[in-house]
Short mmCIF file of C-alpha atoms and ligand atoms in Angstrom, two decimals:
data_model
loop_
_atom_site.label_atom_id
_atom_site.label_comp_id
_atom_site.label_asym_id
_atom_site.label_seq_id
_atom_site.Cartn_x
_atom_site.Cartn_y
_atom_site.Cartn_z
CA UNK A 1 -7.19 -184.40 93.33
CA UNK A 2 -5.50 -186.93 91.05
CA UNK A 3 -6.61 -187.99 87.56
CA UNK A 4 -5.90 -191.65 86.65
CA UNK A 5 -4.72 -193.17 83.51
CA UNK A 6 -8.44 -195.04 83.72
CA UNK A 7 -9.76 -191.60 84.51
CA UNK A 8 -10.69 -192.42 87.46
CA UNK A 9 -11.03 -189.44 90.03
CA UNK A 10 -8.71 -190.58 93.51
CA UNK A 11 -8.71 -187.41 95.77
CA UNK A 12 -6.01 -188.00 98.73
CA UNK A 13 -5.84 -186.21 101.60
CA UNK A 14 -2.41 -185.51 102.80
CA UNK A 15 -3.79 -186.51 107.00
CA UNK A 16 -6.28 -188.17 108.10
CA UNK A 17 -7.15 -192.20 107.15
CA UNK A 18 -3.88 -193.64 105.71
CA UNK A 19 -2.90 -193.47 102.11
CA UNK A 20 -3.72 -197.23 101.01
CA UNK A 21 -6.92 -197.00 102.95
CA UNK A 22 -8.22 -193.90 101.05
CA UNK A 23 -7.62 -195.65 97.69
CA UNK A 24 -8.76 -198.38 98.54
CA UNK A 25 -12.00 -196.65 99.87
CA UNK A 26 -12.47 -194.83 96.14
CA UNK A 27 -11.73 -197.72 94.59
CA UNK A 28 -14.26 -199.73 96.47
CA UNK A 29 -16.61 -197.23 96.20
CA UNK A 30 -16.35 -197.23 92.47
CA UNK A 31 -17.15 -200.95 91.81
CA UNK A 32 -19.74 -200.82 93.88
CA UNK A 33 -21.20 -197.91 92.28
CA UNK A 34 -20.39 -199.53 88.77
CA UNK A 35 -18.03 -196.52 88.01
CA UNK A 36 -15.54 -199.10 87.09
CA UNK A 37 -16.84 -202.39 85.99
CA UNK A 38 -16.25 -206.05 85.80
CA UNK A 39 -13.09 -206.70 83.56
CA UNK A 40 -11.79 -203.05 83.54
CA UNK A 41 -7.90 -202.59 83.67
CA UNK A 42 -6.72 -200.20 86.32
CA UNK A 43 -3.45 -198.57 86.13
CA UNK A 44 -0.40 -201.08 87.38
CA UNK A 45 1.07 -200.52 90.89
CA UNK A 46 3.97 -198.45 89.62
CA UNK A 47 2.26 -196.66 87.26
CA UNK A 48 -0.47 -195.37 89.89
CA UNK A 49 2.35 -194.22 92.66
CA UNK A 50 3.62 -192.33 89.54
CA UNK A 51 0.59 -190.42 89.06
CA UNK A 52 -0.16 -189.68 92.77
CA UNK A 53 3.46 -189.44 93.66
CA UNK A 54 3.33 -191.92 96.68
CA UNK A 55 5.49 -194.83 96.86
CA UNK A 56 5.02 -198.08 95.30
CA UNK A 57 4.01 -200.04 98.54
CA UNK A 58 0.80 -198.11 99.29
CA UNK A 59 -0.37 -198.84 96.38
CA UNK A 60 0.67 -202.69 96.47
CA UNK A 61 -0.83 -202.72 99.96
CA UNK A 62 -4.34 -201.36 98.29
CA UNK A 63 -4.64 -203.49 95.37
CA UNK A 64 -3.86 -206.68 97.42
CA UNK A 65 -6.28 -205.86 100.34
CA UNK A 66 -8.97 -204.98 97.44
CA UNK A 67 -7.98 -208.76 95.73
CA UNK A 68 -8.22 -209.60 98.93
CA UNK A 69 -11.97 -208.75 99.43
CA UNK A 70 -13.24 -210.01 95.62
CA UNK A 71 -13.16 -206.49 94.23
CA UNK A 72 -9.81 -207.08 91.60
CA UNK A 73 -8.11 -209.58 90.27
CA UNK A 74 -4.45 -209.58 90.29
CA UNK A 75 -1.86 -211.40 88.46
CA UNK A 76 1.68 -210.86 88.20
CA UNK A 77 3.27 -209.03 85.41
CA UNK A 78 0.08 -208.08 84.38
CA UNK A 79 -2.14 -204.72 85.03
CA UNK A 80 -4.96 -205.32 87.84
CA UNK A 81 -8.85 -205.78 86.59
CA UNK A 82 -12.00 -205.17 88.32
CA UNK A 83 -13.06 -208.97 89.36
CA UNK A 84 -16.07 -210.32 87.30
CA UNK A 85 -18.21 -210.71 90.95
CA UNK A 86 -17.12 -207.85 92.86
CA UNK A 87 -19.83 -205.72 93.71
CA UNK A 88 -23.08 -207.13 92.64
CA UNK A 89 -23.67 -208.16 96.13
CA UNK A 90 -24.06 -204.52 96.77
CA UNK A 91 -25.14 -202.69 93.45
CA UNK A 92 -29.37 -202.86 93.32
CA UNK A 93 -30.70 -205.37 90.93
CA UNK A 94 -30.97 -203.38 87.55
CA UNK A 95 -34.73 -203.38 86.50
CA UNK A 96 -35.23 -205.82 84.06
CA UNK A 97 -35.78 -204.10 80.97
CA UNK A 98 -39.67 -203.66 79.56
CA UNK A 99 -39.66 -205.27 76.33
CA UNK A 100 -39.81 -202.43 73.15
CA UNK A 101 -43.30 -201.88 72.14
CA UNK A 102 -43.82 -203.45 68.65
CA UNK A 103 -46.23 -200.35 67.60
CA UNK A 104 -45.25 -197.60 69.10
CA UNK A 105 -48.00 -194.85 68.54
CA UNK A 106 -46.60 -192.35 71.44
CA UNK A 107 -46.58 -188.50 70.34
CA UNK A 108 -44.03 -186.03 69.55
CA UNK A 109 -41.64 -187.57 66.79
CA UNK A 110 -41.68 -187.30 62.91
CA UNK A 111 -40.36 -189.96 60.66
CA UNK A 112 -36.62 -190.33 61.78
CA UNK A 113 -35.75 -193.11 59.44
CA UNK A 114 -36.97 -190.51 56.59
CA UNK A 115 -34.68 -188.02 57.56
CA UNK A 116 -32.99 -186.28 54.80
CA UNK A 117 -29.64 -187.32 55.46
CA UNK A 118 -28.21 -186.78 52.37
CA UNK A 119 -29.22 -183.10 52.12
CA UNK A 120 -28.24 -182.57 55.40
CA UNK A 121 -24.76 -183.83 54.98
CA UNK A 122 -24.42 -182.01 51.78
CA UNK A 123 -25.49 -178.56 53.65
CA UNK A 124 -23.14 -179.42 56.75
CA UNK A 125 -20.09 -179.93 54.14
CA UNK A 126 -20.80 -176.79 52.41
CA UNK A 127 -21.73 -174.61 55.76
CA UNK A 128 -17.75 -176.27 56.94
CA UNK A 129 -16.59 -175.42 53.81
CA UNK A 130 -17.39 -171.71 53.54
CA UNK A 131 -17.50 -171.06 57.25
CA UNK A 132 -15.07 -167.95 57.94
CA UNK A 133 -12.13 -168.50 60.86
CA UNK A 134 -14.17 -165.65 62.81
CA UNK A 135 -17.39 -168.08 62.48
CA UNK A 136 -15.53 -170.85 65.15
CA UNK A 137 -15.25 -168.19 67.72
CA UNK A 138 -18.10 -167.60 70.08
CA UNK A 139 -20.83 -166.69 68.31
CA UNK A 140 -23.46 -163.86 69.03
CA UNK A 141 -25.93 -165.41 71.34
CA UNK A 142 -28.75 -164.70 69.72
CA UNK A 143 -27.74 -166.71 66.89
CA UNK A 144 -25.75 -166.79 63.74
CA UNK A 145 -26.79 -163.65 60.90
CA UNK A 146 -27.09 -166.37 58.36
CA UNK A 147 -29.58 -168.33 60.12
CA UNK A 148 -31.62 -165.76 61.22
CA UNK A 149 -31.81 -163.80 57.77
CA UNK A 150 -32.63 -167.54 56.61
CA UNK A 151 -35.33 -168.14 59.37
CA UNK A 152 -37.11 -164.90 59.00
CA UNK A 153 -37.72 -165.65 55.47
CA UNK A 154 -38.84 -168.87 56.37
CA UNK A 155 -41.40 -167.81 58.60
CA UNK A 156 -42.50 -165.05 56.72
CA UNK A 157 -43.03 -167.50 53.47
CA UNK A 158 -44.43 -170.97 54.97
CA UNK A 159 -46.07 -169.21 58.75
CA UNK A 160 -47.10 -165.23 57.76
CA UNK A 161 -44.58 -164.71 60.77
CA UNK A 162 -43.83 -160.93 60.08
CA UNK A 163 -39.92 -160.38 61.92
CA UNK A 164 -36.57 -158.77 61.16
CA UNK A 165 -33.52 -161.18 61.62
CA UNK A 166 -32.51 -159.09 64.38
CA UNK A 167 -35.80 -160.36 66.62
CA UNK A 168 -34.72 -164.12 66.16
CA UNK A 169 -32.98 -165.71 69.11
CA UNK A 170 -32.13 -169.01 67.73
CA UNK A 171 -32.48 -171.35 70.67
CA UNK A 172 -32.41 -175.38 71.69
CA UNK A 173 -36.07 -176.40 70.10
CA UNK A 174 -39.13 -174.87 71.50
CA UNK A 175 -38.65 -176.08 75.05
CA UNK A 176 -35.37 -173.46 75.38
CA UNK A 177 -37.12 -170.70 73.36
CA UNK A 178 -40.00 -171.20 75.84
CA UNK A 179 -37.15 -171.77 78.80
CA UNK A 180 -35.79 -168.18 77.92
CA UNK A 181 -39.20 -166.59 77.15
CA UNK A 182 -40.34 -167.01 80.94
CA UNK A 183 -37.29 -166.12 82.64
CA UNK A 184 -37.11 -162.92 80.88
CA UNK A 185 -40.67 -162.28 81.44
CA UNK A 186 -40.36 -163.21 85.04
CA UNK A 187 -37.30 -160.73 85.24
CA UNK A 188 -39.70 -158.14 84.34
CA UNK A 189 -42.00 -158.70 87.18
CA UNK A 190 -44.77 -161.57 85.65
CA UNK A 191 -46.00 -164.43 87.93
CA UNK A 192 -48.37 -165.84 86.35
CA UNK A 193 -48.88 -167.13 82.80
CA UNK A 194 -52.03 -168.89 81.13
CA UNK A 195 -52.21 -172.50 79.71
CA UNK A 196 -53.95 -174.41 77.57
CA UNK A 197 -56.10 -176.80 79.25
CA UNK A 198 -55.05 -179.67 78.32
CA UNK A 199 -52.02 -178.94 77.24
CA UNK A 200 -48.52 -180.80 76.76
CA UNK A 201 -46.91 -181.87 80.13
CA UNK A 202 -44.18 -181.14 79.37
CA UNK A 203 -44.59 -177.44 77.98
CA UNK A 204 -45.92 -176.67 81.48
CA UNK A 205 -43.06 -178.09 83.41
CA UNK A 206 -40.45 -175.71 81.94
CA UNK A 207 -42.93 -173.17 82.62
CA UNK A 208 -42.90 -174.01 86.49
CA UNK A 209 -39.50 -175.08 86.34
CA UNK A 210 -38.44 -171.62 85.26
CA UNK A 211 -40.55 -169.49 87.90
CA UNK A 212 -44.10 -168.65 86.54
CA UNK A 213 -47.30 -169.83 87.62
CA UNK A 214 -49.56 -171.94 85.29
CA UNK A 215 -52.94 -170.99 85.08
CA UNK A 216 -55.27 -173.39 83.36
CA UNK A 217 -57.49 -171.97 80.58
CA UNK A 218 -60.02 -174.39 79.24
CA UNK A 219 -60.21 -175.70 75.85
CA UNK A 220 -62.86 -176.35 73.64
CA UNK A 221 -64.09 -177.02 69.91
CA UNK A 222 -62.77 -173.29 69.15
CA UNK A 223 -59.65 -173.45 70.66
CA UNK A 224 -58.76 -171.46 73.82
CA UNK A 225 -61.92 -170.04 75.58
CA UNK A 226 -60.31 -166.15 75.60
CA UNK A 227 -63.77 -164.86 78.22
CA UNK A 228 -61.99 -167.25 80.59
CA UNK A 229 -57.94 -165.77 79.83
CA UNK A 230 -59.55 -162.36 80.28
CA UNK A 231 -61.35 -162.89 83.59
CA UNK A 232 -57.90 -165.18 84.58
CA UNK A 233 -55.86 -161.94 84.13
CA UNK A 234 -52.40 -163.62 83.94
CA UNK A 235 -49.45 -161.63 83.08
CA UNK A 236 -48.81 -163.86 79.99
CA UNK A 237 -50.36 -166.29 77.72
CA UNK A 238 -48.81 -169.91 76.11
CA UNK A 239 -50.92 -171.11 73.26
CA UNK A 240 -50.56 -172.88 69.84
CA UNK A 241 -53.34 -171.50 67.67
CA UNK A 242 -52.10 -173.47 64.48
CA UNK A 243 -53.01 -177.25 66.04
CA UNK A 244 -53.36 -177.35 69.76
CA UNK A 245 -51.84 -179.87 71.88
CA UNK A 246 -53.22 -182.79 72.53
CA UNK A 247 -56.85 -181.78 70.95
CA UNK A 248 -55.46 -180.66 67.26
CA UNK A 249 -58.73 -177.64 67.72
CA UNK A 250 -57.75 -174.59 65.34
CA UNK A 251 -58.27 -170.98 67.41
CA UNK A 252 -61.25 -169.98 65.23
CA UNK A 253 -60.69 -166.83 63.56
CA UNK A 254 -63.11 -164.71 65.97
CA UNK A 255 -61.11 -165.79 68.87
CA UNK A 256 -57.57 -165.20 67.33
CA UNK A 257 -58.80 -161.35 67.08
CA UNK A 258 -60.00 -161.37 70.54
CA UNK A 259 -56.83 -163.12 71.77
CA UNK A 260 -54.56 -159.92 70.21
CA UNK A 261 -57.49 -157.64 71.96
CA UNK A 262 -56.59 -158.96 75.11
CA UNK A 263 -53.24 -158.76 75.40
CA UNK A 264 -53.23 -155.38 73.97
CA UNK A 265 -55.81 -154.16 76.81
CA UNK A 266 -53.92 -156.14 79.55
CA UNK A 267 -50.83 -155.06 78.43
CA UNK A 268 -49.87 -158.96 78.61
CA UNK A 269 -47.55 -161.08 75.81
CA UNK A 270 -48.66 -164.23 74.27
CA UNK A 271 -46.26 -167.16 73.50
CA UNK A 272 -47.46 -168.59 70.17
CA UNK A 273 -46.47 -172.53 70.10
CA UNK A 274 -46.24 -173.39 66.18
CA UNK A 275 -44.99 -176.44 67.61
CA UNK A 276 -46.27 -178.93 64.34
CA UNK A 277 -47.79 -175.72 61.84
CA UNK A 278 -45.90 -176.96 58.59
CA UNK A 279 -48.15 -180.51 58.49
CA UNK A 280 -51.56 -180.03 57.40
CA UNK A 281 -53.49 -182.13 55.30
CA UNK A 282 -57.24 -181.35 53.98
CA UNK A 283 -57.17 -177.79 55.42
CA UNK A 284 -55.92 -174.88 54.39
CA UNK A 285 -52.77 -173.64 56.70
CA UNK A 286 -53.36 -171.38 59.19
CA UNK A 287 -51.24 -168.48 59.44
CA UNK A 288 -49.40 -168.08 62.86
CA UNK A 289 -50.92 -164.95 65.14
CA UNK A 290 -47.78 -162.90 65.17
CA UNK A 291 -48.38 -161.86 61.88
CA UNK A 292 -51.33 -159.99 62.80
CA UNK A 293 -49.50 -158.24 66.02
CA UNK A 294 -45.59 -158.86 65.98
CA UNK A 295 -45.14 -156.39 69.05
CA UNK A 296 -47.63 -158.69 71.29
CA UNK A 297 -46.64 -162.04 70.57
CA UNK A 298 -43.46 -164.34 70.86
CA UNK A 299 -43.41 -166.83 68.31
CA UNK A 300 -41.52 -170.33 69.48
CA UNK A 301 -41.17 -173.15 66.67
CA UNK A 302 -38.27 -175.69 65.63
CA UNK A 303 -37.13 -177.98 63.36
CA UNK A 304 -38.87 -180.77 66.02
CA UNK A 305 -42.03 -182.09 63.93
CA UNK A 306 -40.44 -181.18 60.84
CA UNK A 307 -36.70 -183.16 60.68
CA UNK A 308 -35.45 -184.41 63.78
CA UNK A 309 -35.95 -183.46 67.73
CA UNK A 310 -32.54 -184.47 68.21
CA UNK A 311 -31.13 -181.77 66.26
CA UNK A 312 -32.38 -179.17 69.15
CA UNK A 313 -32.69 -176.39 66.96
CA UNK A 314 -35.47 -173.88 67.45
CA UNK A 315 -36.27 -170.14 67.67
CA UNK A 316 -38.03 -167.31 69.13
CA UNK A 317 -39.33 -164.21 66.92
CA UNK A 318 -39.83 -161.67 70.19
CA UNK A 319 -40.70 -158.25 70.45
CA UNK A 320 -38.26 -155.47 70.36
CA UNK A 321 -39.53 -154.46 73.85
CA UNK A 322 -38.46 -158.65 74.76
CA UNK A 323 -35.52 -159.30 72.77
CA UNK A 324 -33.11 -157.46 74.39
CA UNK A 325 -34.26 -159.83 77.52
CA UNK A 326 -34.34 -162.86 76.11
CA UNK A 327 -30.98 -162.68 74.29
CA UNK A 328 -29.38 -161.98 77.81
CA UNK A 329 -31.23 -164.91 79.14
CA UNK A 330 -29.52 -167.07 76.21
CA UNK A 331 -26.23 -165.76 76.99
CA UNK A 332 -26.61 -166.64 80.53
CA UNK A 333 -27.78 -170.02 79.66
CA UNK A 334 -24.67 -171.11 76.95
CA UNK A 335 -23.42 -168.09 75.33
CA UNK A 336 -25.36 -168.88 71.99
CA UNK A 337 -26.20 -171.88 69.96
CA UNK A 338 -23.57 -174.40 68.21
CA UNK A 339 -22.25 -172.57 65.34
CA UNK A 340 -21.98 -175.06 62.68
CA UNK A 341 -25.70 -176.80 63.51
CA UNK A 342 -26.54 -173.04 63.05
CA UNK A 343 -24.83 -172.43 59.44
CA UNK A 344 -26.54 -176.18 58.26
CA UNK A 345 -29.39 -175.02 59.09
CA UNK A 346 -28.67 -171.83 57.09
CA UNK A 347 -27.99 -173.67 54.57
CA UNK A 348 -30.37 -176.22 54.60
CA UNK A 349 -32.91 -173.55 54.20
CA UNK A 350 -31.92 -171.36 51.66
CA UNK A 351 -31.25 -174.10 49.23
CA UNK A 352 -35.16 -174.77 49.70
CA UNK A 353 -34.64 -178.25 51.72
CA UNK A 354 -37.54 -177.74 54.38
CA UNK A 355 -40.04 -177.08 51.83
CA UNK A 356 -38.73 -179.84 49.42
CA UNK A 357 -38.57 -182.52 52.53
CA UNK A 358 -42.04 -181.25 53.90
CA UNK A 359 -43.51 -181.48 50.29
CA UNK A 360 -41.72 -185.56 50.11
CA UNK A 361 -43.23 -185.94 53.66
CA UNK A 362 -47.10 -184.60 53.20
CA UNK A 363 -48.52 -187.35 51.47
CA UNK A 364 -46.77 -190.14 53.12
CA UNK A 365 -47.93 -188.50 56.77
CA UNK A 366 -51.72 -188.42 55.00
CA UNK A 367 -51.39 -191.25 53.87
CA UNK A 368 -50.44 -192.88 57.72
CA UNK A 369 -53.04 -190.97 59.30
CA UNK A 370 -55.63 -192.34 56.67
CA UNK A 371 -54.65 -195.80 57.40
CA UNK A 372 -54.37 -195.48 60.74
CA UNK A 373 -58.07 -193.95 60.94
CA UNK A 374 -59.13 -196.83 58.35
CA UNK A 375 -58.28 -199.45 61.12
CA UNK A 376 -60.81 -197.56 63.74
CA UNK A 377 -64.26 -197.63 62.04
CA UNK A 378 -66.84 -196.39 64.39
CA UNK A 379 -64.36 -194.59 66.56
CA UNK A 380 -64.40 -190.71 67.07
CA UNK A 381 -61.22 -189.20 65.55
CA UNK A 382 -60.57 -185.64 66.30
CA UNK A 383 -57.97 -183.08 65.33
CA UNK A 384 -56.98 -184.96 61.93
CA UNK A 385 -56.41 -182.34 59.37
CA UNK A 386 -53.23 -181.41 60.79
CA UNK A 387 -50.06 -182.45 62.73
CA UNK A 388 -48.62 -186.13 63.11
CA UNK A 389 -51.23 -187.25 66.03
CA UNK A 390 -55.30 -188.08 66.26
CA UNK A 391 -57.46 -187.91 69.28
CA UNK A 392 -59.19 -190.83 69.40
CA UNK A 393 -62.50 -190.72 71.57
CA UNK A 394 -62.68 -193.88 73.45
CA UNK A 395 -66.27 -195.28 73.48
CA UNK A 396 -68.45 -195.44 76.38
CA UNK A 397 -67.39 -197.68 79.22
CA UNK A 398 -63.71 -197.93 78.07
CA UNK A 399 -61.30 -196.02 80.34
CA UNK A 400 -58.29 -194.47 79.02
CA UNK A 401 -55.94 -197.07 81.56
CA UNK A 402 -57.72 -200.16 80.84
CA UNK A 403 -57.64 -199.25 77.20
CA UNK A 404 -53.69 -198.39 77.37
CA UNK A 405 -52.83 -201.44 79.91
CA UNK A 406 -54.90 -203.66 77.33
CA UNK A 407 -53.04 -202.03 74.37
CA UNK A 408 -49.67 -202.71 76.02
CA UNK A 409 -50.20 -206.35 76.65
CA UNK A 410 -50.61 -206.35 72.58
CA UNK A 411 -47.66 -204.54 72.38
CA UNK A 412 -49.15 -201.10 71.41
CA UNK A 413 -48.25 -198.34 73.08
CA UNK A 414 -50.42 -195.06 72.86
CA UNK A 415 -50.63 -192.21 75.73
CA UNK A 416 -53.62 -191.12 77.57
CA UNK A 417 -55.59 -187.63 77.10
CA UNK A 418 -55.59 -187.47 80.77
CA UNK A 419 -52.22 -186.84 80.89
CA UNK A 420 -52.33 -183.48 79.37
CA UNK A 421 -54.97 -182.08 81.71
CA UNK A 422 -54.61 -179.67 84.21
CA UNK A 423 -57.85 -178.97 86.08
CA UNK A 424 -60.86 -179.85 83.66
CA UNK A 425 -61.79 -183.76 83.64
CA UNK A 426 -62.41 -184.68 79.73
CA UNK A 427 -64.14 -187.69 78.39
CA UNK A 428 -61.53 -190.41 78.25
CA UNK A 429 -59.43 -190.58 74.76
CA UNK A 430 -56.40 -191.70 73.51
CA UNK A 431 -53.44 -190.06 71.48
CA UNK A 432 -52.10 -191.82 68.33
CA UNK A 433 -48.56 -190.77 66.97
CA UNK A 434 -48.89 -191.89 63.21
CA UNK A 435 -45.86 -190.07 62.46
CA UNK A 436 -42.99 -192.78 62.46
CA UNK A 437 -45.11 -195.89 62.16
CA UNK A 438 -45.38 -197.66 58.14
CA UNK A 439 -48.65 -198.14 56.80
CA UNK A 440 -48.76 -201.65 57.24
CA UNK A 441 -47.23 -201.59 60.35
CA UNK A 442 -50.20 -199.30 61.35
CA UNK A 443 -53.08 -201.23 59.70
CA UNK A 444 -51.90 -203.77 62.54
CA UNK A 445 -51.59 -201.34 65.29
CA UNK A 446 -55.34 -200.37 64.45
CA UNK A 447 -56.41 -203.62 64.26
CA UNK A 448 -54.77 -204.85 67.95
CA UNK A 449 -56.17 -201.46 69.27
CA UNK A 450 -59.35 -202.06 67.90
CA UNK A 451 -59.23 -205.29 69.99
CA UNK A 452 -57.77 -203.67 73.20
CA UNK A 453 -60.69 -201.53 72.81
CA UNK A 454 -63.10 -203.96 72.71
CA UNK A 455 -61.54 -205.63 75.24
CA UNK A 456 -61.21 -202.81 77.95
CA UNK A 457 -65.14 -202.16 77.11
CA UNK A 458 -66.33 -205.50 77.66
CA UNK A 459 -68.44 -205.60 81.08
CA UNK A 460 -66.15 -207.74 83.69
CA UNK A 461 -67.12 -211.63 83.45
CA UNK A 462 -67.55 -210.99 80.15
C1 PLP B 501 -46.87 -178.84 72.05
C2 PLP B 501 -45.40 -179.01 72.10
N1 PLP B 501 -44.64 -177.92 72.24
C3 PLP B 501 -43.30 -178.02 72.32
C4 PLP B 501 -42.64 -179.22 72.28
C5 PLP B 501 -41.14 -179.24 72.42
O1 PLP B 501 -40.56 -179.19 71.18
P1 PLP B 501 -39.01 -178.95 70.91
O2 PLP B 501 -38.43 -180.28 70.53
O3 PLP B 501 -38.98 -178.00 69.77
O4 PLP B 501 -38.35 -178.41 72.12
C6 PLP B 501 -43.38 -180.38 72.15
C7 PLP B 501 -42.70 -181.69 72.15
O5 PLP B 501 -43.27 -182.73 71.99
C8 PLP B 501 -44.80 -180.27 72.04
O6 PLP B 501 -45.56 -181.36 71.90
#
């Protein structure tokens, strides 16, 4: 296997199909495939026999039956480039691009342009700065000292988390923490696992993904109905007690208890999802459940809701009868976490960034989610007090698709309920992501809902 000077990967085979057909095969291939594209240079005759050690002629004989066909364009003295045509007889038709929503009130991101760059840049200097040689070698895979001294403080301050540095695995967001969590608990023999119903998509797709069985638990005004866990008997639990996804219920206290009295009897873990915990508005916060039994539950959070999904940092605070698991799972899956994202984050915390960025962000999130809900009179809002989404009850007669078709064709986008559920039908409703939209910009996304709703509603012929 030969490496080109335009990277380009030419395997030969020393028999077979002759040496100027094979490249010219690859070659083919690759501008059809749009592995090279139009105007590209390719390595000159001479210095592409160099590389593969063949003589000059094979590779003259390729480039000129390629010319030949449309595929290059060839000129003496100068290096051969992938014709401006060739190909897009062949390639499929890209799919014309959907125009960018103008108001785009999907879930899941905070304010990225608010992003405290400048104290982040400021901590990544210093954490380079003061980073020790022995720090750039591979680092223990369940995550840098720093960090996790940092973190456990963290979460014992802002969440009533109660967990030595040791039990941290620092991990890629709450989707790898949760990743890890399942293979180690399906290493130790579980199959099945219970789920919020509704609950995100996406949560439940690593779950499957990584070999346990989903089993819906429904949801209601109290949180997760814990009767319906217990008579479910799975071997585990997933549930974010803080601000459940997509319906933003709080666990009410009694349940909380009886959640820990469950696991305890059943001998089963829970995964607590603090997914969005650190934004609350008119409530007071609610402490996460590991504080109240750190041997029973696995606490998974990141940095997600609070600065930036993109940086993919998260955690899990497990067990001391789990860690030892998980932390093999992590090694498995990349050795441990990027050491300098780790020591930024270090220092990001103990110079007291989160809190100051989350104390900067509060009001300007309440103040979104106010205007937003402004824009909706007469609509049913639910979950508001915390988090960076609403569920908006859609009135009678509107469906969630013709309400979300009619909102796209004003260039709104919002996401369904429906998507979330598992098993149990809900009245139709909408999510609304007020997180990175501007106030004005959402007084207008309100108001062309408003008339999507309206719209969808009408009786036909109307
Ligand atoms: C409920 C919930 N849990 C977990 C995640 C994943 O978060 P992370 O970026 O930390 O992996 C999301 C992402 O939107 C979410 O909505």
């Amino acid at each position: 296997v030969y490496q080109t000077t335009s990277d380009l990967l030419l395997p030969l085979a020393r028999h077979g199909e002759p040496l100027h057909a094979q490249i010219e095969g690859h070659l083919r291939a690759a501008i059809r495939e749009r592995r090279l594209v139009a105007g590209q240079r390719l390595p000159s005759t001479r210095e592409l026999a160099g590389e593969l050690g063949i003589s000059r002629g094979v590779v003259v004989e390729a480039y000129g039956q390629l010319a030949a066909e449309g595929y290059l364009r060839v000129r003496r003295g100068a290096a051969p480039v992938v014709a401006a045509a060739a190909g897009t007889g062949e390639a499929p038709p890209a799919p014309p691009a959907a125009p960018a929503p103008r108001f785009d009130l999907r879930t899941g991101v905070p304010d990225l342009a608010l992003f405290p760059r400048g104290a982040w840049a400021a901590a990544q200097r210093r954490a380079l700065r003061e980073a020790a040689h022995s720090d750039l070698g591979y680092p223990d895979p369940a995550g840098h000292p720093r960090l996790r001294a940092a973190l456990a403080a963290y979460l014992g301050r802002a969440r009533g988390v109660q967990v030595a540095p040791e039990r941290i695995v620092v991990c890629g967001g709450v989707a790898e923490a949760l990743a890890l969590t399942v293979r180690a608990l399906r290493a130790g023999g579980a199959r099945r696992i219970g789920v919020e119903d509704p609950s995100h998509h996406g949560t439940r797709g690593q779950i499957t993904h990584n070999g346990l069985e989903p089993v819906p638990i429904p949801v209601d005004g109290g949180g997760m109905d814990v009767d319906a866990l217990a008579a479910a008997a799975p071997d585990a639990v997933l549930v974010a007690p803080a601000h459940q996804f997509p319906t933003g219920v709080v666990l009410e206290p009694r349940r909380r208890a009886a959640l820990l009295d469950w696991a305890r009897r059943a001998d089963a873990i829970v995964i607590e999802d603090d997914y969005d915990a650190e934004h609350r508005y008119d409530r007071h916060p609610v402490g996460a459940v590991q504080g109240l039994d750190p041997e029973r539950v696995v606490h998974v959070h990141s940095v997600s809701k609070t600065l930036a999904p993109g940086l993919r940092l998260g955690w899990a605070a497990v067990p001391a009868r789990l860690a030892g698991a998980v932390v093999e799972q992590k090694r498995y899956a990349d050795l441990g976490a990027p050491a300098l994202e780790q020591l930024t984050l270090a220092e990001f915390l103990a110079r007291g960034e989160l809190a100051r960025h989350l104390r900067r962000m509060r009001p300007v999130y309440r103040r979104r989610r106010d205007t937003l809900l402004a824009g909706l009179p007469g609509l049913e809002a639910e979950g508001i007090a915390a988090g960076l989404h609403v569920l908006l009850r859609l009135p009678p007669g509107a469906g969630e698709a013709e309400v979300v078709a009619a909102a796209a064709a004003r260039s709104v986008a919002v996401s369904a309920l429906s998507e979330h559920v598992v098993a149990t039908a809900r009245p139709p409703a909408l999510l609304l992501g007020y997180g990175w939209t501007s106030e004005p910009a959402l007084a207008e996304a309100a108001r062309r809902l408003a008339a999507a709703i309206t719209a969808a509603g009408a009786p036909a012929g109307a």
